[in-house]
Short mmCIF file of C-alpha atoms and ligand atoms in Angstrom, two decimals:
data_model
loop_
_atom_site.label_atom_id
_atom_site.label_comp_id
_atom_site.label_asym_id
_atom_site.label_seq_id
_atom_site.Cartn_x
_atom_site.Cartn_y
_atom_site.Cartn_z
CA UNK V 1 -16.04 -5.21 -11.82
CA UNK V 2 -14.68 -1.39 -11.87
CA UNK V 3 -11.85 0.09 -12.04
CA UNK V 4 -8.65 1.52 -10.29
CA UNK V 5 -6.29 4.26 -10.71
CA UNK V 6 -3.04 4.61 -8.78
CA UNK V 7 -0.83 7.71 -8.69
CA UNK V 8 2.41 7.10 -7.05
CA UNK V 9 6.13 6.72 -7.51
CA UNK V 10 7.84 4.84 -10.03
CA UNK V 11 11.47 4.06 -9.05
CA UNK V 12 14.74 2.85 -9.26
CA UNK V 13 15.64 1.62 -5.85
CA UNK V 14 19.12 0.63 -4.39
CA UNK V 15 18.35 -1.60 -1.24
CA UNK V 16 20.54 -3.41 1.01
CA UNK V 17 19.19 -6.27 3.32
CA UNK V 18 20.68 -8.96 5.01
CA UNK V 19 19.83 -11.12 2.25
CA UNK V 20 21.92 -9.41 -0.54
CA UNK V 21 21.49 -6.14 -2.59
CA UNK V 22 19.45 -4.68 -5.57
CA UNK V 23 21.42 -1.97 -7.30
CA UNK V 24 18.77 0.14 -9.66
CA UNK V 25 15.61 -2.20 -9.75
CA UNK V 26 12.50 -1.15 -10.60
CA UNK V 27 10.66 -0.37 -7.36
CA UNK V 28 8.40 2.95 -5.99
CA UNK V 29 5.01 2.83 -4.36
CA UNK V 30 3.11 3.34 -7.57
CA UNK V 31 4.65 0.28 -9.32
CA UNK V 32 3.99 -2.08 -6.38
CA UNK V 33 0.65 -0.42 -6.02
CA UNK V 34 -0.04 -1.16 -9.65
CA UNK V 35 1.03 -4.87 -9.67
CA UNK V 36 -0.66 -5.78 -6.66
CA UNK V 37 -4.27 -4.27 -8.42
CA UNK V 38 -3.51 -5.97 -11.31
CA UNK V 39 -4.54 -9.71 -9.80
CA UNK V 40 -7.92 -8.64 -9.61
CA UNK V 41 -9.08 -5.67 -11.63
CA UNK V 42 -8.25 -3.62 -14.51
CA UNK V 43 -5.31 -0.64 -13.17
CA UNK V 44 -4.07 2.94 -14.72
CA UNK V 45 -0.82 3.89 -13.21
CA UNK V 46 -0.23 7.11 -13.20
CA UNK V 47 3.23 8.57 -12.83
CA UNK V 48 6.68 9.53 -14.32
CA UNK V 49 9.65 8.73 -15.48
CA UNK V 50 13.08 9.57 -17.21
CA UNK V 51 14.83 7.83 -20.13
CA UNK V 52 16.91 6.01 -17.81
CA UNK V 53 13.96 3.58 -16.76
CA UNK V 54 14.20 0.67 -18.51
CA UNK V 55 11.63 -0.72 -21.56
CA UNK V 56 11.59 -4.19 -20.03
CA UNK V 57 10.43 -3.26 -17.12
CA UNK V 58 7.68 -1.18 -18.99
CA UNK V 59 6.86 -4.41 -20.79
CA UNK V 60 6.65 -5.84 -17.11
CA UNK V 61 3.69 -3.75 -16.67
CA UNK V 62 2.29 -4.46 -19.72
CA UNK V 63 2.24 -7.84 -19.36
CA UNK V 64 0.71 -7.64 -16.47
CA UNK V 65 -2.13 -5.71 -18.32
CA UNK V 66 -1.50 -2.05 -16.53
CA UNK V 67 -3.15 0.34 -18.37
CA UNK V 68 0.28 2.99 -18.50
CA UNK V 69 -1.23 5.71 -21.09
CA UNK V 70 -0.69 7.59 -17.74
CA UNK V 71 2.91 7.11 -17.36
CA UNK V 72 4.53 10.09 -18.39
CA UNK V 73 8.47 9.85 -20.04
CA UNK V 74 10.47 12.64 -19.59
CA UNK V 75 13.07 13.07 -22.34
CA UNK V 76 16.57 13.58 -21.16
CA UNK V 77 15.02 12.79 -17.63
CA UNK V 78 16.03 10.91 -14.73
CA UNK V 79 13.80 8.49 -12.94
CA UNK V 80 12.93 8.69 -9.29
CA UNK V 81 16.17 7.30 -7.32
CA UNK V 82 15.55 6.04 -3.64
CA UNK V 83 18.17 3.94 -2.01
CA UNK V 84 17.84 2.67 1.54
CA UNK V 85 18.56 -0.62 3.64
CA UNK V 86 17.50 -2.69 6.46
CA UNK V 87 19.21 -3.91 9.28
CA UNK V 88 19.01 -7.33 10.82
CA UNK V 89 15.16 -7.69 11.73
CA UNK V 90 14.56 -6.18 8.60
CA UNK V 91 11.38 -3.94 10.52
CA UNK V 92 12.73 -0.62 9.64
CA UNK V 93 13.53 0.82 6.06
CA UNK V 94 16.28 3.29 6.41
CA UNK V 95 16.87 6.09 3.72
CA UNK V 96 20.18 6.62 2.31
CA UNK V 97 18.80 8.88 -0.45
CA UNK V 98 15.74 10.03 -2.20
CA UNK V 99 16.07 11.76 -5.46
CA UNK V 100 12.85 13.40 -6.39
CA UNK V 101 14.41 14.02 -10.12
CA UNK V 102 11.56 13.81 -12.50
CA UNK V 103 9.15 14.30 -9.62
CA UNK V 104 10.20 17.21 -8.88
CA UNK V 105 8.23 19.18 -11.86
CA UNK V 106 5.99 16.23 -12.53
CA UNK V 107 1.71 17.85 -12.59
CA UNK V 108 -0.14 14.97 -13.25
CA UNK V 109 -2.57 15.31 -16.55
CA UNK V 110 -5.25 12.84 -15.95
CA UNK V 111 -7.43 11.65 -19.27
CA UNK V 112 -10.76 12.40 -19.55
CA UNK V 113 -11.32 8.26 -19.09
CA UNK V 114 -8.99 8.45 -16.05
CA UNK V 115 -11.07 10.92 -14.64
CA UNK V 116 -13.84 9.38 -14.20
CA UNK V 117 -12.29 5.94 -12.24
CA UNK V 118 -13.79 5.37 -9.21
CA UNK V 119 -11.04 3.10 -6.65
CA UNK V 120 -7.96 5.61 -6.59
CA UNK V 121 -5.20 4.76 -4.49
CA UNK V 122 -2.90 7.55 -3.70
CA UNK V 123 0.71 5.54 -3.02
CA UNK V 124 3.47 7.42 -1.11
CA UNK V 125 4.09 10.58 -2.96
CA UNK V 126 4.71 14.27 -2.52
CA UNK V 127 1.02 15.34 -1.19
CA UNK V 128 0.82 18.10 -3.38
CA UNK V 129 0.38 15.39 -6.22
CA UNK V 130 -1.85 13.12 -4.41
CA UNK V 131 -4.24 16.70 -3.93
CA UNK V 132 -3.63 17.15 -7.71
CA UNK V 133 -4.97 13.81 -8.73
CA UNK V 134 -8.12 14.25 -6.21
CA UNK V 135 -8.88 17.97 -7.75
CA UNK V 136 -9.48 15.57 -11.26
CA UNK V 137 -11.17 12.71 -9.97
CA UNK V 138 -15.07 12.92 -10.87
CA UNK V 139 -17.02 10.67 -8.28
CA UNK V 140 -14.76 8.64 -6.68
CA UNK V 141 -16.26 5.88 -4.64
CA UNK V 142 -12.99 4.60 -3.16
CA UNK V 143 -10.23 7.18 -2.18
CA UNK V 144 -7.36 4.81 -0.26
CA UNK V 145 -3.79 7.06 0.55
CA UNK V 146 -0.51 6.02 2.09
CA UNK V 147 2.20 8.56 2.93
CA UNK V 148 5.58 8.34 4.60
CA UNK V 149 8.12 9.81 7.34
CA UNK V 150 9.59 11.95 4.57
CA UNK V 151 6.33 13.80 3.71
CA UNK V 152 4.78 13.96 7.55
CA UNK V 153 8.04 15.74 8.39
CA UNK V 154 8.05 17.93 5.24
CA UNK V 155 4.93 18.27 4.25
CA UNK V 156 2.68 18.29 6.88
CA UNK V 157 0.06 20.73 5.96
CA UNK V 158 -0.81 19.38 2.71
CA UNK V 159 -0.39 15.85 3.95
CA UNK V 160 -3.26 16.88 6.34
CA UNK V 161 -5.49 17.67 3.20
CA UNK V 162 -5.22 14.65 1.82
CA UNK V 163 -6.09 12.82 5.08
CA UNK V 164 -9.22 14.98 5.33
CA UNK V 165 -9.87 14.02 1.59
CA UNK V 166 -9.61 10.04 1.90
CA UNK V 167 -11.71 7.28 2.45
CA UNK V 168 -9.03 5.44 3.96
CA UNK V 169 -5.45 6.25 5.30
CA UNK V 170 -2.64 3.82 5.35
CA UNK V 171 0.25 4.52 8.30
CA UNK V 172 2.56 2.64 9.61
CA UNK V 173 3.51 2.38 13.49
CA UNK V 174 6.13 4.84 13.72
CA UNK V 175 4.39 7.12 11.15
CA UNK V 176 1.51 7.44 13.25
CA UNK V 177 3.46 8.06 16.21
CA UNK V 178 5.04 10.98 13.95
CA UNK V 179 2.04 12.59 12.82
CA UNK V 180 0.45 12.50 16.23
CA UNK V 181 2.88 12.64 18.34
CA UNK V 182 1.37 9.88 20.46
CA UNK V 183 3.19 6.84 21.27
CA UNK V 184 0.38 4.67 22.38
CA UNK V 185 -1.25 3.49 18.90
CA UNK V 186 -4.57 3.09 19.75
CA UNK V 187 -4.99 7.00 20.79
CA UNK V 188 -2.72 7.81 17.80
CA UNK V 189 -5.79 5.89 15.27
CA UNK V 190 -8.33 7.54 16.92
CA UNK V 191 -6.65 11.20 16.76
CA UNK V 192 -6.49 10.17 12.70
CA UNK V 193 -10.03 9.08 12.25
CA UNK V 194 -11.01 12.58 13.59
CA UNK V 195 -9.61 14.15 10.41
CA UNK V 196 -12.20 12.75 8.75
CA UNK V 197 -11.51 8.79 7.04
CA UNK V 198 -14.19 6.40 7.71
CA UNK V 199 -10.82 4.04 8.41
CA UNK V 200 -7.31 4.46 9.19
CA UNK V 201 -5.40 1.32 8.95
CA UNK V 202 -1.88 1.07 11.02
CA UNK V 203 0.44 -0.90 9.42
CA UNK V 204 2.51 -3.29 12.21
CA UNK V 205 5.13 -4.79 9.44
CA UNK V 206 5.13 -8.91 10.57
CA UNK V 207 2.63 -8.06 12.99
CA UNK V 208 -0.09 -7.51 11.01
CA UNK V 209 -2.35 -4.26 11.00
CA UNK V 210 -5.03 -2.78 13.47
CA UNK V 211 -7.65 -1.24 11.37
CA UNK V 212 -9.79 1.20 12.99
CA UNK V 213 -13.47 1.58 11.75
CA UNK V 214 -15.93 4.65 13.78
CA UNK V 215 -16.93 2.22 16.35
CA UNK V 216 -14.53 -0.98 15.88
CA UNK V 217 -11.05 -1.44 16.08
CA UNK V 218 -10.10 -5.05 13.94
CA UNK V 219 -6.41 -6.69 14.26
CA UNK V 220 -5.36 -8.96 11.03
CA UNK V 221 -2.64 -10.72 11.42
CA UNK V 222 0.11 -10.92 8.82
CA UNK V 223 0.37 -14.10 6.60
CA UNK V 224 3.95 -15.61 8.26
CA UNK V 225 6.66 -15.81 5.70
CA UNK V 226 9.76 -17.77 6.38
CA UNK V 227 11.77 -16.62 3.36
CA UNK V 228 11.64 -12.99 3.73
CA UNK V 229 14.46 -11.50 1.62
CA UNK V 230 13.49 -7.47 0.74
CA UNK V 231 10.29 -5.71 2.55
CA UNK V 232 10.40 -2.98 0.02
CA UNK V 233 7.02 -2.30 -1.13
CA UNK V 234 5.00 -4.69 1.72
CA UNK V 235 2.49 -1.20 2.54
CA UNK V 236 2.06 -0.23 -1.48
CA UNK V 237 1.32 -4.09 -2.46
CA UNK V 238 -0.94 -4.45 0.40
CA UNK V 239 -3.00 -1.23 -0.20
CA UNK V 240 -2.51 -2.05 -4.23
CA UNK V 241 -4.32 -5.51 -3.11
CA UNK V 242 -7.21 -3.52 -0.99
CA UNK V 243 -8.21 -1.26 -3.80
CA UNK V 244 -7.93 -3.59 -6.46
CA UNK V 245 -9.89 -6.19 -4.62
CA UNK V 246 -12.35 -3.22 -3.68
CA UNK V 247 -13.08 -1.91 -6.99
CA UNK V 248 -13.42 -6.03 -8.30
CA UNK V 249 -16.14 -6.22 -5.68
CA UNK V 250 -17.15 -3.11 -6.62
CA UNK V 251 -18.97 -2.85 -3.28
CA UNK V 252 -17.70 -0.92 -0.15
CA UNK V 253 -20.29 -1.84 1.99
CA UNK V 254 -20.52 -4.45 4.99
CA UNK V 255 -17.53 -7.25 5.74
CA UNK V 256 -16.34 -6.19 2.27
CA UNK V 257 -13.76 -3.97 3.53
CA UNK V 258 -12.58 -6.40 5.84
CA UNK V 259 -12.21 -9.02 2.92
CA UNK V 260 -10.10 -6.30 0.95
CA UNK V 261 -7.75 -5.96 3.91
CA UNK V 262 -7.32 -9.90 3.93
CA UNK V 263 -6.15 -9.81 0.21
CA UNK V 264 -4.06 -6.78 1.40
CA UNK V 265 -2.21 -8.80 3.67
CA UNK V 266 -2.34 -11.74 1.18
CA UNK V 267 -0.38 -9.84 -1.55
CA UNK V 268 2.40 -8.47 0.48
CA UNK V 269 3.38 -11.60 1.80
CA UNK V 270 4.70 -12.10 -1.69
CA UNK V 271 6.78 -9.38 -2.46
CA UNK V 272 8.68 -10.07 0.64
CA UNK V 273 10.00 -13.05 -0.70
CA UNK V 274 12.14 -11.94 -3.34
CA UNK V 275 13.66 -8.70 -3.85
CA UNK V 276 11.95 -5.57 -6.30
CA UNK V 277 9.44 -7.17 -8.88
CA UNK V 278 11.07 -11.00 -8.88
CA UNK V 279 8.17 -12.97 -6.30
CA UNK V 280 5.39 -10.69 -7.67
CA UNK V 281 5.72 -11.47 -11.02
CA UNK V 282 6.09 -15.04 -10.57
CA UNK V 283 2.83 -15.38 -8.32
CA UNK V 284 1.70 -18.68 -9.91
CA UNK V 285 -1.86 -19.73 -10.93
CA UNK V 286 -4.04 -20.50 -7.46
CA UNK V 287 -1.22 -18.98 -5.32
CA UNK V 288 -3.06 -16.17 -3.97
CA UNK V 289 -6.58 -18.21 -3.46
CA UNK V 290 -4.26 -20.93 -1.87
CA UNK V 291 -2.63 -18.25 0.56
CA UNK V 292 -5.77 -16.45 1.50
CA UNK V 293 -7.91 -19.60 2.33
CA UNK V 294 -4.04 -20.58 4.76
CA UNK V 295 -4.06 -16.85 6.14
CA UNK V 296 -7.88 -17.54 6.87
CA UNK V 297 -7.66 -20.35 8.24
CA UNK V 298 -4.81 -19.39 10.33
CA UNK V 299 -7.20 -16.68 12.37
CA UNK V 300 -10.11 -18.89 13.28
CA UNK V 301 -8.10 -20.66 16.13
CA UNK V 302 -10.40 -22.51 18.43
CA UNK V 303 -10.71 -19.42 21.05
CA UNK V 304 -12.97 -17.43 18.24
CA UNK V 305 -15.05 -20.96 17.83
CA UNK V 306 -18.86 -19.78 18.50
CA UNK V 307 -18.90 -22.75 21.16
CA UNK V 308 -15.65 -22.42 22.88
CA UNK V 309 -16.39 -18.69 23.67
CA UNK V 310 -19.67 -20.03 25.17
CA UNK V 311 -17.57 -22.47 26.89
CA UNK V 312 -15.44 -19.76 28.18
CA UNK V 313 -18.16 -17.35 29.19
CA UNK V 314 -19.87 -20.09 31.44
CA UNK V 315 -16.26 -21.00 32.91
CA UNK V 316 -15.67 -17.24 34.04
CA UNK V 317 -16.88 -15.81 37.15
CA UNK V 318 -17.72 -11.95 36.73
P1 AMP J 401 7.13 0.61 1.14
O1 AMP J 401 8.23 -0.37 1.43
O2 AMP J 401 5.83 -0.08 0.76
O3 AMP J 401 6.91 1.62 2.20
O4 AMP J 401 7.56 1.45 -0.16
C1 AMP J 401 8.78 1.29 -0.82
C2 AMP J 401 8.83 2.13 -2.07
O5 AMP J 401 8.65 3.50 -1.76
C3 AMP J 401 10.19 2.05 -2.75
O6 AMP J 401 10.08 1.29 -3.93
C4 AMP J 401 10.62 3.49 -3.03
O7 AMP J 401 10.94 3.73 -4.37
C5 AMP J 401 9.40 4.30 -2.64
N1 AMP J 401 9.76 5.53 -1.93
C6 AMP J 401 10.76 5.72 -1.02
N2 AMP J 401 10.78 7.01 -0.59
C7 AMP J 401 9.76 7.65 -1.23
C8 AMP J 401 9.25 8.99 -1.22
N3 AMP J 401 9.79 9.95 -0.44
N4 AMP J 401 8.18 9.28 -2.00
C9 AMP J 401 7.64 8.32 -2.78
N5 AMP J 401 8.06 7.05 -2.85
C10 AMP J 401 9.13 6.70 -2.09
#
């Protein structure tokens, strides 16, 4: 087992859904990211905060055995503010407001023991900061980044950097129409692989992901979730489940990649289900074996049954 770092935000969040309303609860891509890991390997956050975020949900972290010597508190600070909400089909997050506050200064100081971790996931951040964190990395094996529609508008350049930079990039539908300015997905993955990841993986919300490999292009579907109440933090727990899964493996080679994608979509079918921190933290012993062997089994309908695709190859003419 290795291990994984994770630079990202660390939040308070306001979010409105149809399902009710979170006023100030610990959220940001870093946090989620972290969690997620945390299930399967041992996880350095690295981020920052003001003295306005609270020391429970510190002790949340804790608990969950994230390594936060990275965490930086800003005396006299405040913490990163986003507030946003969803509509009705809850596929679109819409900003109200981002406040950068403690961001907005924060240069990431990486330990000597940080430096030398080898899964990094860069969550949604200014891309200045994800750059920062890969000028201090040592050998990574693993470099996974997500971004978002604030940055590709803003920061488009140095977003570009970190693409070139990664292993893997994380978009989601309409952020990949943004950067490339191609509707059609499937030329808008391949445009992205050309920067230079060995994968780009497009995020579809309930419809799963297309993952795009140099000569392959994979669709996973999601896991189906009945009760979901808040999507906040679905891409950061999924990509927080894919690098921590990675880095337990240890291995990046073959189908395991494909495996860490399957967690991926494993773990954010949680967080769904409650709103901030309240389903991930109360992910029960077995759950997530129990929901990756039903996600699994969900995909192998009959059509992808060695026999019935012989069946159907001798049935078609041409
Ligand atoms: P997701 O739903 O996985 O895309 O990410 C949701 C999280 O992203 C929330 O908890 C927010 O705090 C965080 N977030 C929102 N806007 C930004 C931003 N501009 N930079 C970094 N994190 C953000």
């Amino acid at each position: 087992m290795s291990r994984a770092l994770i630079v990202g935000s660390v939040a308070l969040d306001t979010i409105e859904t149809p399902h009710g309303k979170a006023e100030r609860a610990i959220g940001g891509s870093g946090s989620y990211g972290c969690v997620a890991a945390s299930y399967f390997t041992d996880v350095s956050m690295v981020g920052v905060v003001g003295e306005d975020f609270p020391a429970e949900a510190l002790e949340k972290f804790k608990n969950r055995g994230i390594d936060v010597s990275g965490l930086q508190v800003v005396e006299g600070g405040k913490t990163f503010h986003w507030s946003g909400y969803y509509e009705r089909d809850m596929g679109v997050a819409h900003t109200n407001t981002t406040e950068l506050n403690v961001f907005e200064s924060f240069r990431p100081q990486l330990s000597e023991s940080h430096r030398d971790i080898p899964y990094v996931f860069l969550a949604n951040i200014h891309p200045a900061l994800q750059l920062d964190v890969l000028d201090q990395i040592r050998n990574p094996k693993l470099v996974v980044m997500d971004t978002m529609n604030f940055w590709i508008g803003g920061e488009k350049a140095a977003l570009t950097e970190v693409i070139k930079r990664s292993d893997i990039l994380l978009m989601n539908d309409q952020e990949v129409r943004q950067y490339t300015e191609k509707m059609n997905l499937i030329e808008g993955g391949r445009e992205l692989l050309k920067l230079g990841p060995r994968t780009v993986v497009i995020k579809k919300g309930e419809h799963g992901a297309l993952v795009f490999m140099e000569d392959k292009m994979i669709f996973f579907p999601a896991f189906p979730v009945d009760k979901l109440k808040d999507p906040t933090g679905a891409g950061d727990t999924f990509a927080g489940g894919l690098i921590g899964y990675m880095a337990r493996l240890d291995d990046v080679t073959g189908a395991n990649l494909t495996r860490g994608v399957h967690i991926g979509s494993t773990m954010a079918s949680f967080v769904v289900e409650g709103f901030s921190f309240s389903r991930m933290l109360d992910i029960g012993p077995g759950e997530v074996k129990r929901r990756a062997d039903l996600l699994h089994d969900m995909c192998r309908f009959p059509m992808l049954e060695q026999e019935s695709l012989e069946d159907i190859r001798a049935t078609v003419a041409g």
